[in-house]
Coordinates of C-alpha atoms and ligand atoms in Angstrom, one line a residue:
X68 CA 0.0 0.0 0.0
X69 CA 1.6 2.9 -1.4
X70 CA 0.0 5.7 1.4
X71 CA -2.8 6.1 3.5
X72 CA -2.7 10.3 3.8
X73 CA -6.4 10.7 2.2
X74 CA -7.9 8.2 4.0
X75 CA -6.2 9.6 7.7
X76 CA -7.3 13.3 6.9
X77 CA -10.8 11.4 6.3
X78 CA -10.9 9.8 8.9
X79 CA -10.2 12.7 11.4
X80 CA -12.4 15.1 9.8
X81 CA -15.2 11.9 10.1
X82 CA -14.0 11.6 13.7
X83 CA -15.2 14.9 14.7
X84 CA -18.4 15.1 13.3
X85 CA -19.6 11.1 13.3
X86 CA -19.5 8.7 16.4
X87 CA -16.6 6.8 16.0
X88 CA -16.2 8.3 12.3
X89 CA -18.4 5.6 10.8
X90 CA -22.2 4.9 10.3
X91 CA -22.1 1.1 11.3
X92 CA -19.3 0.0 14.0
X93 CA -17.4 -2.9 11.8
X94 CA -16.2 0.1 9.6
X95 CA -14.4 1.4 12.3
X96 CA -11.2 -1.6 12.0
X97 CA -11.8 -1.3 16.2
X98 CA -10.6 -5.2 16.3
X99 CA -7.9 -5.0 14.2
X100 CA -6.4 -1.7 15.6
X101 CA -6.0 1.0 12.8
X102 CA -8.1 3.7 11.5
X103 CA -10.1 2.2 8.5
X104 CA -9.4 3.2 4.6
X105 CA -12.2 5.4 2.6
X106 CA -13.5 3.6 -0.1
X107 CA -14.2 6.2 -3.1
X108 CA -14.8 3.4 -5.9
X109 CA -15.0 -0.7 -7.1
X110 CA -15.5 -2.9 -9.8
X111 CA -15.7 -6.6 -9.9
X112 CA -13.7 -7.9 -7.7
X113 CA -11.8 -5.2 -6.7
X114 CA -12.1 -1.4 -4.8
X115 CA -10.6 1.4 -4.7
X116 CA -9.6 4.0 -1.8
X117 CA -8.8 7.8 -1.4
X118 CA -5.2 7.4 -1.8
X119 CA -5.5 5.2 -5.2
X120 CA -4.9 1.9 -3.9
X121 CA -6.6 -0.6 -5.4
X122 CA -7.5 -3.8 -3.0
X123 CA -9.1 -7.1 -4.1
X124 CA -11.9 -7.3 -2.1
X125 CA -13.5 -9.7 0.2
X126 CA -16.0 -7.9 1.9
X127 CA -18.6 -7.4 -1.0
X128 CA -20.7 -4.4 1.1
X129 CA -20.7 -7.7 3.5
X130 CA -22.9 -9.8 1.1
X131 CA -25.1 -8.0 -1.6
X132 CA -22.4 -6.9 -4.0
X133 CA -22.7 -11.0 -5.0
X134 CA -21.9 -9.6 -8.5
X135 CA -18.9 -7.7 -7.7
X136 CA -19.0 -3.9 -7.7
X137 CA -20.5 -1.9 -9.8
X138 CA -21.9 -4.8 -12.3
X139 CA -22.5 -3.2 -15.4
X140 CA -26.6 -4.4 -16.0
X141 CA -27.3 -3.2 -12.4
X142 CA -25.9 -0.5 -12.5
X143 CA -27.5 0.5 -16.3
X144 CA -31.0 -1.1 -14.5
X145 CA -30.7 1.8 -11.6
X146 CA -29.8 4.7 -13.8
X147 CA -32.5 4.2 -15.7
X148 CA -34.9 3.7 -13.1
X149 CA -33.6 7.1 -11.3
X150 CA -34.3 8.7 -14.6
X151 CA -38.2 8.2 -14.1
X152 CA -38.4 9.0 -10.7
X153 CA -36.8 7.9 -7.4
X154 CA -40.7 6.5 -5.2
X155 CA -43.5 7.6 -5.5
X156 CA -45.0 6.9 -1.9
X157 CA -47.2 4.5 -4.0
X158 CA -47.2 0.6 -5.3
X159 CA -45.3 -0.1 -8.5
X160 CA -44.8 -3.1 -10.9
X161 CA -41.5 -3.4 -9.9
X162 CA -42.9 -4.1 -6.3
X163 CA -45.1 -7.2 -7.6
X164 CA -42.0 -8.3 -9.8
X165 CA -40.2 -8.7 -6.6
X166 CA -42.5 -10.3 -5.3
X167 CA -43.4 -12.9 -7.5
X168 CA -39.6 -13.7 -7.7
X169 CA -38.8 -13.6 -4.8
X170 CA -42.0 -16.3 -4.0
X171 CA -41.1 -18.5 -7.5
X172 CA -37.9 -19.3 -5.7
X173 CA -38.8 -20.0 -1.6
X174 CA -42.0 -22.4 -1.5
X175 CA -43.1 -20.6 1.8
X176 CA -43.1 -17.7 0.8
X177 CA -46.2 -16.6 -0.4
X178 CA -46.3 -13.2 0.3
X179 CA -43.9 -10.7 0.7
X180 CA -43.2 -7.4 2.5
X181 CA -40.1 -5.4 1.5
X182 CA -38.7 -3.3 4.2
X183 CA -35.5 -1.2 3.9
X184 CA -32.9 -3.2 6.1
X185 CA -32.2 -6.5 7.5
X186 CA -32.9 -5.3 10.8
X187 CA -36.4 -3.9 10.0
X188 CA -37.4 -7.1 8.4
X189 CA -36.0 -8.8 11.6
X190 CA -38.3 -6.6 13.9
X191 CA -41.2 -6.9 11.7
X192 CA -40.8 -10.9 11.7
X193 CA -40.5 -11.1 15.6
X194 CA -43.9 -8.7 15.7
X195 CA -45.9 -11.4 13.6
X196 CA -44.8 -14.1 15.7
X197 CA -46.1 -12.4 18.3
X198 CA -48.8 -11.5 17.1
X199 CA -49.8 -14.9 15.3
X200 CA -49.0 -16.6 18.7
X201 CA -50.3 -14.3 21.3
X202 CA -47.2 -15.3 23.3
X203 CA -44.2 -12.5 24.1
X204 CA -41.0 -14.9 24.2
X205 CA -38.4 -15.5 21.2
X206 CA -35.3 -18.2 21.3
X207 CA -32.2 -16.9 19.8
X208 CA -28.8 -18.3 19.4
X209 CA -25.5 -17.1 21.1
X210 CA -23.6 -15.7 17.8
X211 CA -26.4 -15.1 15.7
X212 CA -27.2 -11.2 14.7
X213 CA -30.7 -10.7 13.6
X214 CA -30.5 -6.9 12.7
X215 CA -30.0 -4.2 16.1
X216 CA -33.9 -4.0 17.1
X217 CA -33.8 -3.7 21.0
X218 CA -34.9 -7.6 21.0
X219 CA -32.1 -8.9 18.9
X220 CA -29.0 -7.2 21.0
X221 CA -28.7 -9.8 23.3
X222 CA -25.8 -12.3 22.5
X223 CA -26.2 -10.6 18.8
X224 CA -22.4 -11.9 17.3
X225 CA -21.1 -10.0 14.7
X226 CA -20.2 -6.0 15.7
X227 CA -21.4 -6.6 19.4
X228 CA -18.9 -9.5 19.4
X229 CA -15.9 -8.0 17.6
X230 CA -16.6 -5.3 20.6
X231 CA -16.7 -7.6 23.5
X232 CA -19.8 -6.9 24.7
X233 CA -22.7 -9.2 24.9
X234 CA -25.7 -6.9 25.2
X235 CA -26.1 -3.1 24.4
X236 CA -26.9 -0.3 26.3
X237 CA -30.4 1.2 26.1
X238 CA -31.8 -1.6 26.1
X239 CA -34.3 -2.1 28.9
X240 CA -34.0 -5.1 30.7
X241 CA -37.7 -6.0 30.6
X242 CA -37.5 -6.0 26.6
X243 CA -34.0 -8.4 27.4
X244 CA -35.3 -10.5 29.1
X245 CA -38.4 -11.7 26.7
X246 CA -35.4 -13.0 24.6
X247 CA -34.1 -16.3 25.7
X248 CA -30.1 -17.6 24.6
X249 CA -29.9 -21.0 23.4
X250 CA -26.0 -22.6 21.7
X251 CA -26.1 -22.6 18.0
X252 CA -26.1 -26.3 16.9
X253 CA -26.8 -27.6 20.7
X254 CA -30.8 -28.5 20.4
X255 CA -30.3 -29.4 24.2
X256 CA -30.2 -25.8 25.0
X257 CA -33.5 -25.5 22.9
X258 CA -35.6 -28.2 24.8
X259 CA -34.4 -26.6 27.9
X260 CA -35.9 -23.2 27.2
X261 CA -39.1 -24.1 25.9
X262 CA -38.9 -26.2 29.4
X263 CA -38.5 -23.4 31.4
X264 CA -41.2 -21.1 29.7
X265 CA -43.7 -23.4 28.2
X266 CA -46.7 -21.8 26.4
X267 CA -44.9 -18.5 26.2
X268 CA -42.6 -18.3 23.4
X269 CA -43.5 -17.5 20.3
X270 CA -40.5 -18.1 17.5
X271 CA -37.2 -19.6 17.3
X272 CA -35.2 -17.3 15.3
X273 CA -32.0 -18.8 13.4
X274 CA -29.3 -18.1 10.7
X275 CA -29.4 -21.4 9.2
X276 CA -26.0 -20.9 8.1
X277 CA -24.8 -19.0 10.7
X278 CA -22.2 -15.7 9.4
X279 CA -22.4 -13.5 12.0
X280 CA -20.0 -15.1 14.4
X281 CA -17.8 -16.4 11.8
X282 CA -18.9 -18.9 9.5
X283 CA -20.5 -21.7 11.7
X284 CA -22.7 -24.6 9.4
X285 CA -25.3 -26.3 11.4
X286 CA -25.1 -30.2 12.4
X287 CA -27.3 -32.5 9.9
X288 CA -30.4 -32.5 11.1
X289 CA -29.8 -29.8 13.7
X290 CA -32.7 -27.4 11.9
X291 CA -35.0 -30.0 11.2
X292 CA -35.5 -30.5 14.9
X293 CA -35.3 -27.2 15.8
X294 CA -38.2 -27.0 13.6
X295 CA -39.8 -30.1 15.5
X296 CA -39.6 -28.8 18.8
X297 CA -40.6 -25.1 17.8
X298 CA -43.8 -27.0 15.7
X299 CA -44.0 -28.9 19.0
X300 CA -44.3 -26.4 21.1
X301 CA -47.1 -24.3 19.0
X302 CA -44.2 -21.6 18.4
X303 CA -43.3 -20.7 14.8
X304 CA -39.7 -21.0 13.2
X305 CA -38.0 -17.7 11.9
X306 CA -35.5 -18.1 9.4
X307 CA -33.3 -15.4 8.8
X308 CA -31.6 -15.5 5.5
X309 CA -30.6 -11.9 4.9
X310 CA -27.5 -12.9 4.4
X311 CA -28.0 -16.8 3.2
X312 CA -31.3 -16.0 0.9
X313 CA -30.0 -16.3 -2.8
X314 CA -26.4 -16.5 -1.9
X315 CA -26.2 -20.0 -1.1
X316 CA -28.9 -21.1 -3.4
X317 CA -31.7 -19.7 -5.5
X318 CA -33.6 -19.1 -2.5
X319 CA -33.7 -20.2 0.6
X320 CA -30.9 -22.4 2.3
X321 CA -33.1 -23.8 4.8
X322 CA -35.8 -24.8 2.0
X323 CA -32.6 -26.7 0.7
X324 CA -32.0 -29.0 3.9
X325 CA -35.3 -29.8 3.6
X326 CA -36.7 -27.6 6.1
X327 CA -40.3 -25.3 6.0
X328 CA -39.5 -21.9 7.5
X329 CA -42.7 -20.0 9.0
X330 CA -41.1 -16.6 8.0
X331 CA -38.4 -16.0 6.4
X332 CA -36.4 -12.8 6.6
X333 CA -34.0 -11.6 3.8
X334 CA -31.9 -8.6 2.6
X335 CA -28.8 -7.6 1.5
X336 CA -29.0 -9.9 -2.1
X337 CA -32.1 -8.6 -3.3
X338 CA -31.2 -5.0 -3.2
X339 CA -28.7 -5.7 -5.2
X340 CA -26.6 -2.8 -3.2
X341 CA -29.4 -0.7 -2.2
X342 CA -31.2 -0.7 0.9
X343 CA -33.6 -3.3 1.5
X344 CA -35.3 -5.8 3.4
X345 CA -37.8 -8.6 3.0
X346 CA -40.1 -10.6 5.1
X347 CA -41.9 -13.6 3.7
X348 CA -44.5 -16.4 4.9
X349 CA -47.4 -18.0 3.8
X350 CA -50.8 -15.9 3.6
X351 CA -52.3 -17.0 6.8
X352 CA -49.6 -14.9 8.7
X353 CA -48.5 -12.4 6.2
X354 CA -52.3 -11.4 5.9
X355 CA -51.9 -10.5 9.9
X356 CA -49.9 -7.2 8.5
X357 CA -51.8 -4.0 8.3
X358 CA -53.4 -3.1 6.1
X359 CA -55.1 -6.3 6.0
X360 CA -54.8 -7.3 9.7
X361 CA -53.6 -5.8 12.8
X362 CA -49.9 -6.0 13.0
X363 CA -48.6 -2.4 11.9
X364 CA -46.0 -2.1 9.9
X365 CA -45.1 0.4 7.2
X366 CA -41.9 2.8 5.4
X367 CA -42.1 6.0 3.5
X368 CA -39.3 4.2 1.4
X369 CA -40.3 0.5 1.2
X370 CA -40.1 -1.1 -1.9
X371 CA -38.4 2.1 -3.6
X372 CA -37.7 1.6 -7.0
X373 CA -34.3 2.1 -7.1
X374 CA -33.8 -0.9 -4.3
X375 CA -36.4 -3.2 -5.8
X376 CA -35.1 -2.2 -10.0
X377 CA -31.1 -3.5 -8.7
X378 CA -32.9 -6.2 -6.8
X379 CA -34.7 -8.1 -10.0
X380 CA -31.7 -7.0 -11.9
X381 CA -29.3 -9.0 -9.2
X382 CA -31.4 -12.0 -9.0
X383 CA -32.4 -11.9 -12.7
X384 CA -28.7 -12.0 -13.6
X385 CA -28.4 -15.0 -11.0
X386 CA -31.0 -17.0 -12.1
X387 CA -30.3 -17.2 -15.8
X388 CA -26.7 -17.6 -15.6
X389 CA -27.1 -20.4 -12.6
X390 CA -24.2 -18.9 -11.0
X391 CA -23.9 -20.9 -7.9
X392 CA -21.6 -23.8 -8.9
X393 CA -19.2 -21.4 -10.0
X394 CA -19.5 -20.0 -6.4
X395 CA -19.3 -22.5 -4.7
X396 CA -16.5 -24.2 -6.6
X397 CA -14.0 -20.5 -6.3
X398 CA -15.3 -21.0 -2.2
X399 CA -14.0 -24.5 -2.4
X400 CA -10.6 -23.2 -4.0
X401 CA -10.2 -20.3 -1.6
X402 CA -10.7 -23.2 1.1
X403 CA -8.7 -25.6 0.1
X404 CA -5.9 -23.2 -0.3
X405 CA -6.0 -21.6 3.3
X406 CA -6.6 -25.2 5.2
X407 CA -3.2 -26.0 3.3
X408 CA -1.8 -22.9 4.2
X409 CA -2.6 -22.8 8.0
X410 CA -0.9 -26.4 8.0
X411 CA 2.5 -25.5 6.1
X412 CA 2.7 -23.2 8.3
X413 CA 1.9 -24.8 11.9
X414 CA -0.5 -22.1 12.5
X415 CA -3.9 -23.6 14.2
X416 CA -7.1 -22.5 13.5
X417 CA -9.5 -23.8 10.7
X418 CA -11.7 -22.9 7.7
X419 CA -15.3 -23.1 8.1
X420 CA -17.2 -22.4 4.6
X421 CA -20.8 -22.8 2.7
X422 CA -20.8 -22.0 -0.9
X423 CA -19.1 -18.4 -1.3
X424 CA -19.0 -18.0 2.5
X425 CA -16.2 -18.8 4.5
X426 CA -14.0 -17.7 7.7
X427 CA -10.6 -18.6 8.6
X428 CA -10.7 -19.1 12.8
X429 CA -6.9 -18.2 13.9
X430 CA -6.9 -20.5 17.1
X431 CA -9.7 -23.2 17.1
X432 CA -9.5 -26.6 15.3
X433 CA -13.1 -26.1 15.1
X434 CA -15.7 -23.8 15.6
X435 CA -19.2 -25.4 15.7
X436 CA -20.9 -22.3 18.2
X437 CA -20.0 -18.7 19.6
X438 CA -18.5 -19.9 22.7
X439 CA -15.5 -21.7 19.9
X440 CA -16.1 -19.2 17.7
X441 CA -14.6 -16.7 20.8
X442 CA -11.5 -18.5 21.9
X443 CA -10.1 -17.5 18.4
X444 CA -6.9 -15.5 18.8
X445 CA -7.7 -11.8 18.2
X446 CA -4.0 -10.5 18.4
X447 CA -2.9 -12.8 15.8
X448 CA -6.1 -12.0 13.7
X449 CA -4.9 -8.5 13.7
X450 CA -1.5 -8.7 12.3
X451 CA -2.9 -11.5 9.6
X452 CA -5.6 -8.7 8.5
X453 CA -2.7 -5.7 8.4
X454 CA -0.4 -8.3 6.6
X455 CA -3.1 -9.3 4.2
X456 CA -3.9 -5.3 3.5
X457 CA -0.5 -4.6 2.9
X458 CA -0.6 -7.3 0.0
X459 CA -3.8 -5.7 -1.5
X460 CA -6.3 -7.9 -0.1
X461 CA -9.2 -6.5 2.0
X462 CA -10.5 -9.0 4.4
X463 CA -13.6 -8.1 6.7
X464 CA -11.7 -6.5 9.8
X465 CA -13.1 -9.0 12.1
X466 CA -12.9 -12.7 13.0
X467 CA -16.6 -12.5 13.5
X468 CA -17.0 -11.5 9.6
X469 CA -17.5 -14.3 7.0
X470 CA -15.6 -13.5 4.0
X471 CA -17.7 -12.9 1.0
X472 CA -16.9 -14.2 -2.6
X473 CA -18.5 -12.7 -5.7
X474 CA -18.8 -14.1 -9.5
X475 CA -16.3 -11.5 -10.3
X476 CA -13.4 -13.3 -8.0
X477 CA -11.3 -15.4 -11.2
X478 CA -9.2 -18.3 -10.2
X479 CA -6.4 -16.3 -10.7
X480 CA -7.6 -13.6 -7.8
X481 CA -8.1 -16.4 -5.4
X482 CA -4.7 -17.8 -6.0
X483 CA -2.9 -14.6 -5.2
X484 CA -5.2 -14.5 -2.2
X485 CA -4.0 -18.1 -0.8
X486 CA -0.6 -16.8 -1.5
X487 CA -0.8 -14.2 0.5
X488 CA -2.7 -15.6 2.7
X489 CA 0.4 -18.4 3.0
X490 CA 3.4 -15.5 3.5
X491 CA 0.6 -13.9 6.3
X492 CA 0.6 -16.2 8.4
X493 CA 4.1 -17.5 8.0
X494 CA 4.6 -13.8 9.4
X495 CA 3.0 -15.3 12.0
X496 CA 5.1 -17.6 12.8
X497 CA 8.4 -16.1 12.2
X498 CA 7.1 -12.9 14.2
X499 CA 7.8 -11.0 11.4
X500 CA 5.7 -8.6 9.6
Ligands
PLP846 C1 -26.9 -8.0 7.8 C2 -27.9 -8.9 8.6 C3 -29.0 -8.4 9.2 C4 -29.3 -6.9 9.3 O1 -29.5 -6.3 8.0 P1 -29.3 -4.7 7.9 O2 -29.7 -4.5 6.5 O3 -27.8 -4.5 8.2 O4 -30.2 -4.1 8.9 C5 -29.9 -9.3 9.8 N1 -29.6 -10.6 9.8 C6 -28.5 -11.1 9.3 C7 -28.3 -12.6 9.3 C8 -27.6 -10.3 8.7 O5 -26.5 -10.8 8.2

């Protein structure tokens, strides 16, 4: 990296006048020590920053930029559709093209809501649930981030965990504790909650391929009884897919083990880039949504067309060109290539990956919940993510981040990346850097 002067008089001019000098904590590089790099531009595979240094990049906007950046049909499909108007505080085609995609590919979902985040589809989920159980509990897993609605901070992985702390402030305790903990892939600590608080809980919610603690794949058969017990116990089964739903499959992940969601919630892919947010189920609790039923929900910007045009664009491009083998094949590559690499090196830790998803734990020979996930070493994580930057390769700066692949990573990109990868931790080991 040639110099990092425009992205340091960035940051301290952002510094003064936005907390922490981001507007989402990750950003801030907090876990890995440094000030963060401005991004002013990308393309495919690659980004570049303030100073002119180009990176090949692996966070991919942390999952929608599936693509790469700046793909040249979505980015056509939104200036067009800014041309003729950027909402209309009223329904549009576009809006029942979505829809009818988005329900073609997940067999439970048959209707849809779009919201304009992850998080808003998460709290509009939870308030169905609710409202289609009459009961005010909700199971969560340690690790798993469902979006940053009061509800969801407790134990919520990701940001919270890359920042040590479990729950956030503001939070009142009474909202707290209507959210009960289980350990991903431990069904054990499912049966015991819906011991202790029979008749009162009204959803499981899960990442069925957890990303927010790191990479974390469920057990076989670990969802399908979670969906038993939930069915079991008269609650409903929430699966949140923002960042799983059309990365992993065309659809839903969960629908592909075999399982049969209640709701699902999704994001991130089918904005293509822009903000947006989905939450899908079959009629008989959809319909529960105002204006229809009593469950309020609404957004002066839901379903805008510039979110929903780079949406059907996104998914459009993905369904025609059937672009998952590729992905998961460059995933299997990138894999392959940093297991070797950990062991040529003596470094422990291991690679935990689905599809175009993966994380490289520095520390644990496995990681199967949060609790593993958190006895990675975050010192040595540090100096692999500084070494990694230094040969051009932005990694999320976090050990809780999955690294995102796009269809614009060649084999040739992922090769440099095990290489580097390789000399990284050999760093490491040497203590050099
Ligand atoms: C990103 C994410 C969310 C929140 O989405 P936002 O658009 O950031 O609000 C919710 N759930 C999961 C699994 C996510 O990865």
């Amino acid at each position: 990296m040639t110099s990092r002067k425009k992205s340091d008089e960035l940051f301290h001019r952002a510094s003064v006048k936005i907390p922490g000098a981001v507007n989402s904590p990750v950003r801030a590089w907090k876990a890995v020590g440094a000030a963060p790099i401005f991004i002013e531009s990308g393309s495919g595979a690659t980004i570049t920053d303030s100073d002119g240094n180009i990176f090949l990049d692996y966070v991919c906007s942390y999952g929608p930029a599936i693509l790469g950046h700046a793909h040249p049909r979505v980015i056509q499909a939104i200036a067009e559709q800014a041309r003729l108007g950027l909402g209309f505080g009223a329904p549009t085609r576009l809006e029942v093209e979505l829809a009818e995609l988005i329900s073609s590919a997940i067999e439970c979902a048959q209707k849809v809501r779009l919201v304009s985040s992850g998080t808003e589809a998460g709290l509009t989920a939870l308030r169905l649930a609710r409202a289609a159980t009459g009961r005010p509990n909700i199971i969560k897993f340690d690790g798993c981030y469902h979006g940053h609605s009061d509800s969801m901070l407790v134990r919520a992985g990701s940001g919270a965990m890359t920042l040590g702390q479990p729950d956030s402030g503001g939070v009142p305790s009474a909202v707290a504790a209507m959210t009960m903990v289980a350990r991903y892939n431990s069904i054990e600590t499912v049966e015991g909650l819906f011991r202790a608080a029979p008749e009162k809980i009204a959803a499981v919610i899960v990442e069925p391929v957890a990303a927010n603690m790191g990479v974390v794949i469920p057990d076989p058969g670990s969802l399908k009884a979670l969906a038993e017990i939930a069915h079991a116990n008269g609650a409903l089964l929430i699966c949140d897919e923002v960042i799983s739903g059309f990365r992993l499959c065309f659809g839903s992940v969960a629908e592909s083990m075999g399982i049969a969601p209640d709701l699902i919630m999704l994001g991130k892919i089918i904005g293509g880039g822009m903000p947006v947010g989905a939450v899908a189920g079959p009629a008989r609790i959809m319909d529960l949504l105002a204006p229809v039923g009593p469950v309020y929900q609404a957004g002066t910007l839901s379903g805008n067309p510039l979110s929903v045009r780079a949406g059907l664009e996104t998914l459009r491009i993905l369904k025609e060109s059937n672009l998952y083998s590729a992905l998961d094949a460059a995933g299997a590559r990138l894999q392959a290539g940093l297991r070797d690499a950990l062991k040529k090196t003596g470094q422990p830790g291991c690679v935990n990956r689905a599809g175009s998803l993966l994380t490289m734990f520095l520390g644990p020979e496995r990681v199967r919940d949060a609790d593993e996930a958190r006895t990675s070493n975050s010192v040595s994580f540090a100096k692999f993510f500084h070494a990694m930057l230094a040969s051009g390769i932005n990694i999320p700066p976090s050990q809780f981040e999955a690294m995102f692949l796009s269809t614009a990573h060649a084999n040739a990109d992922i090769d440099r990346t095990i290489a580097a990868a390789s000399d990284s931790l050999h760093a490491l080991t040497t203590g050099k850097s």
